[in-house]
Amino acid sequence: MSTAVQTRTREPEIILNALAHRVPHLITDTEPTLWDREIALLLRDNSVMTRDTAERLLGQAIAYTITAMERKDVDMGVGYTVDVAVHALILDTPLYFALCDEYNGGRYKHHAPLIQRRCDGTVTRTADILRGNGFAVDDELWDMDAAECSPCDNKVPDSH
C-alpha cells in the first residue's frame, strides 16, 4: 500500500460525505450533503441522465478515484461512461482538493488524459482492481466501454 490513507469504508456516499468538515461552504439547503451536491451537478450537466444513473456513476467514480490514490503502483483507467462522473468530481475543485487532502496524503492527484483512448483492456482490468480493493463494481457501467478503453496516462507522476 502507498502512503495514501485507506478509507475505513468502501461506501462511496459515506466517503464523500465524510469530507463535509473540509468544505462546509458547499453544503446548502437544496444540497444538504456533498453526495447530493455532486448528483445535482451531474444532473445539471447531463439533462438526459436519471438520478439512479447519476448515483451509480458517482459511486464508481469515487471508487475509482480512491483506488487510484491507494494503489499508485497499478495502471488503471476508466472508459467514457464512468469518466463523465470522474470529470464532474474533478471539476468541483474545492471538493476534489478536499478528497485529495483527506485520502491522498495531502497531495493533489492529477488527472492526465491521453489524446487517444487506449484499447488495451484497461477498463476491464480497472473494474477488477476496484473489486479487489473492496469496492462494489457496477459491471454494466464498466462493460459499456470495455472495448474502447481508458484515456488515462500512467506516466505522469501521481496521476490517474
One Martini backbone bead per residue (centre of mass of N, CA, C, O) as a GRO file, in nm:
protein
  160
    1MET     BB    1   0.100   0.034   0.017
    2SER     BB    2   0.068   0.346   0.024
    3THR     BB    3   0.053   0.672   0.177
    4ALA     BB    4  -0.225   0.653   0.165
    5VAL     BB    5  -0.535   0.676   0.299
    6GLN     BB    6  -0.737   0.440   0.413
    7THR     BB    7  -1.041   0.369   0.417
    8ARG     BB    8  -1.297   0.235   0.628
    9THR     BB    9  -1.467   0.247   0.371
   10ARG     BB   10  -1.673   0.138   0.064
   11GLU     BB   11  -1.870   0.389   0.068
   12PRO     BB   12  -1.906   0.651  -0.134
   13GLU     BB   13  -2.104   0.835   0.025
   14ILE     BB   14  -1.939   0.837   0.287
   15ILE     BB   15  -1.673   0.940   0.177
   16LEU     BB   16  -1.783   1.212   0.076
   17ASN     BB   17  -1.939   1.315   0.339
   18ALA     BB   18  -1.670   1.319   0.522
   19LEU     BB   19  -1.584   1.617   0.390
   20ALA     BB   20  -1.762   1.847   0.517
   21HIS     BB   21  -1.549   1.983   0.714
   22ARG     BB   22  -1.376   2.100   0.460
   23VAL     BB   23  -1.670   2.200   0.289
   24PRO     BB   24  -1.925   2.367   0.416
   25HIS     BB   25  -1.989   2.576   0.173
   26LEU     BB   26  -2.128   2.338  -0.017
   27ILE     BB   27  -2.361   2.337   0.176
   28THR     BB   28  -2.718   2.322   0.140
   29ASP     BB   29  -3.056   2.317   0.132
   30THR     BB   30  -3.062   2.162  -0.156
   31GLU     BB   31  -2.759   2.039  -0.068
   32PRO     BB   32  -2.702   1.865   0.230
   33THR     BB   33  -2.486   1.706   0.065
   34LEU     BB   34  -2.225   1.607  -0.128
   35TRP     BB   35  -2.376   1.399  -0.285
   36ASP     BB   36  -2.608   1.583  -0.375
   37ARG     BB   37  -2.431   1.781  -0.526
   38GLU     BB   38  -2.308   1.587  -0.740
   39ILE     BB   39  -2.575   1.497  -0.855
   40ALA     BB   40  -2.673   1.778  -0.942
   41LEU     BB   41  -2.439   1.826  -1.141
   42LEU     BB   42  -2.490   1.586  -1.325
   43LEU     BB   43  -2.784   1.667  -1.399
   44ARG     BB   44  -2.724   1.946  -1.514
   45ASP     BB   45  -2.500   1.832  -1.742
   46ASN     BB   46  -2.717   1.569  -1.784
   47SER     BB   47  -3.036   1.578  -1.883
   48VAL     BB   48  -3.075   1.251  -1.948
   49MET     BB   49  -3.019   1.185  -1.664
   50THR     BB   50  -3.063   0.995  -1.397
   51ARG     BB   51  -3.036   0.954  -1.070
   52ASP     BB   52  -2.949   0.661  -1.073
   53THR     BB   53  -2.714   0.699  -1.271
   54ALA     BB   54  -2.561   0.913  -1.110
   55GLU     BB   55  -2.510   0.733  -0.863
   56ARG     BB   56  -2.357   0.510  -1.004
   57LEU     BB   57  -2.131   0.686  -1.125
   58LEU     BB   58  -2.027   0.818  -0.865
   59GLY     BB   59  -1.950   0.560  -0.719
   60GLN     BB   60  -1.734   0.475  -0.933
   61ALA     BB   61  -1.560   0.732  -0.921
   62ILE     BB   62  -1.480   0.703  -0.626
   63ALA     BB   63  -1.360   0.422  -0.638
   64TYR     BB   64  -1.143   0.499  -0.842
   65THR     BB   65  -1.004   0.736  -0.696
   66ILE     BB   66  -0.930   0.588  -0.437
   67THR     BB   67  -0.771   0.357  -0.571
   68ALA     BB   68  -0.561   0.541  -0.708
   69MET     BB   69  -0.451   0.641  -0.431
   70GLU     BB   70  -0.390   0.348  -0.304
   71ARG     BB   71  -0.275   0.239  -0.614
   72LYS     BB   72  -0.009   0.371  -0.759
   73ASP     BB   73   0.116   0.090  -0.889
   74VAL     BB   74  -0.147   0.098  -1.076
   75ASP     BB   75  -0.283   0.061  -1.384
   76MET     BB   76  -0.548   0.286  -1.468
   77GLY     BB   77  -0.896   0.314  -1.607
   78VAL     BB   78  -1.153   0.472  -1.777
   79GLY     BB   79  -1.430   0.511  -1.935
   80TYR     BB   80  -1.655   0.723  -2.057
   81THR     BB   81  -1.888   0.677  -1.859
   82VAL     BB   82  -1.734   0.719  -1.582
   83ASP     BB   83  -1.581   0.984  -1.665
   84VAL     BB   84  -1.810   1.182  -1.624
   85ALA     BB   85  -1.785   1.166  -1.306
   86VAL     BB   86  -1.490   1.226  -1.271
   87HIS     BB   87  -1.503   1.511  -1.392
   88ALA     BB   88  -1.709   1.630  -1.198
   89LEU     BB   89  -1.533   1.594  -0.948
   90ILE     BB   90  -1.283   1.760  -1.045
   91LEU     BB   91  -1.444   2.034  -1.110
   92ASP     BB   92  -1.494   2.032  -0.796
   93THR     BB   93  -1.233   2.157  -0.650
   94PRO     BB   94  -1.284   2.173  -0.345
   95LEU     BB   95  -1.357   1.873  -0.323
   96TYR     BB   96  -1.110   1.746  -0.461
   97PHE     BB   97  -0.902   1.860  -0.266
   98ALA     BB   98  -1.023   1.723  -0.016
   99LEU     BB   99  -0.986   1.436  -0.118
  100CYS     BB  100  -0.678   1.453  -0.145
  101ASP     BB  101  -0.613   1.537   0.143
  102GLU     BB  102  -0.749   1.290   0.286
  103TYR     BB  103  -0.657   1.032   0.060
  104ASN     BB  104  -0.348   1.164  -0.052
  105GLY     BB  105  -0.161   1.294   0.168
  106GLY     BB  106  -0.212   1.606   0.056
  107ARG     BB  107  -0.211   1.533  -0.246
  108TYR     BB  108  -0.242   1.591  -0.568
  109LYS     BB  109  -0.447   1.429  -0.810
  110HIS     BB  110  -0.392   1.377  -1.119
  111HIS     BB  111  -0.529   1.443  -1.452
  112ALA     BB  112  -0.394   1.250  -1.743
  113PRO     BB  113  -0.486   1.261  -2.051
  114LEU     BB  114  -0.508   1.124  -2.338
  115ILE     BB  115  -0.599   1.153  -2.658
  116GLN     BB  116  -0.600   0.855  -2.688
  117ARG     BB  117  -0.739   0.564  -2.659
  118ARG     BB  118  -0.700   0.270  -2.481
  119CYS     BB  119  -0.716  -0.065  -2.637
  120ASP     BB  120  -0.615  -0.284  -2.361
  121GLY     BB  121  -0.821  -0.352  -2.104
  122THR     BB  122  -0.828  -0.140  -1.868
  123VAL     BB  123  -1.123  -0.132  -1.777
  124THR     BB  124  -1.150  -0.425  -1.686
  125ARG     BB  125  -0.912  -0.420  -1.487
  126THR     BB  126  -1.020  -0.192  -1.308
  127ALA     BB  127  -1.269  -0.333  -1.203
  128ASP     BB  128  -1.102  -0.557  -1.064
  129ILE     BB  129  -0.943  -0.368  -0.876
  130LEU     BB  130  -1.181  -0.253  -0.721
  131ARG     BB  131  -1.279  -0.522  -0.614
  132GLY     BB  132  -1.002  -0.590  -0.472
  133ASN     BB  133  -1.045  -0.306  -0.296
  134GLY     BB  134  -1.371  -0.343  -0.192
  135PHE     BB  135  -1.556  -0.266  -0.423
  136ALA     BB  136  -1.834  -0.208  -0.582
  137VAL     BB  137  -1.933  -0.325  -0.906
  138ASP     BB  138  -2.066  -0.187  -1.208
  139ASP     BB  139  -2.060  -0.374  -1.478
  140GLU     BB  140  -2.237  -0.224  -1.681
  141LEU     BB  141  -2.062   0.037  -1.692
  142TRP     BB  142  -1.787  -0.099  -1.769
  143ASP     BB  143  -1.883  -0.265  -2.027
  144MET     BB  144  -1.947  -0.026  -2.223
  145ASP     BB  145  -1.599   0.028  -2.243
  146ALA     BB  146  -1.415  -0.228  -2.294
  147ALA     BB  147  -1.314  -0.166  -2.595
  148GLU     BB  148  -1.300   0.154  -2.521
  149CYS     BB  149  -1.078   0.283  -2.342
  150SER     BB  150  -0.856   0.453  -2.179
  151PRO     BB  151  -0.701   0.796  -2.137
  152CYS     BB  152  -0.494   0.725  -1.928
  153ASP     BB  153  -0.184   0.841  -1.786
  154ASN     BB  154   0.087   0.668  -1.612
  155LYS     BB  155   0.345   0.889  -1.646
  156VAL     BB  156   0.226   1.079  -1.452
  157PRO     BB  157   0.271   1.192  -1.161
  158ASP     BB  158   0.018   1.129  -0.969
  159SER     BB  159  -0.199   0.979  -1.166
  160HIS     BB  160  -0.526   0.911  -1.367
   0.00000   0.00000   0.00000
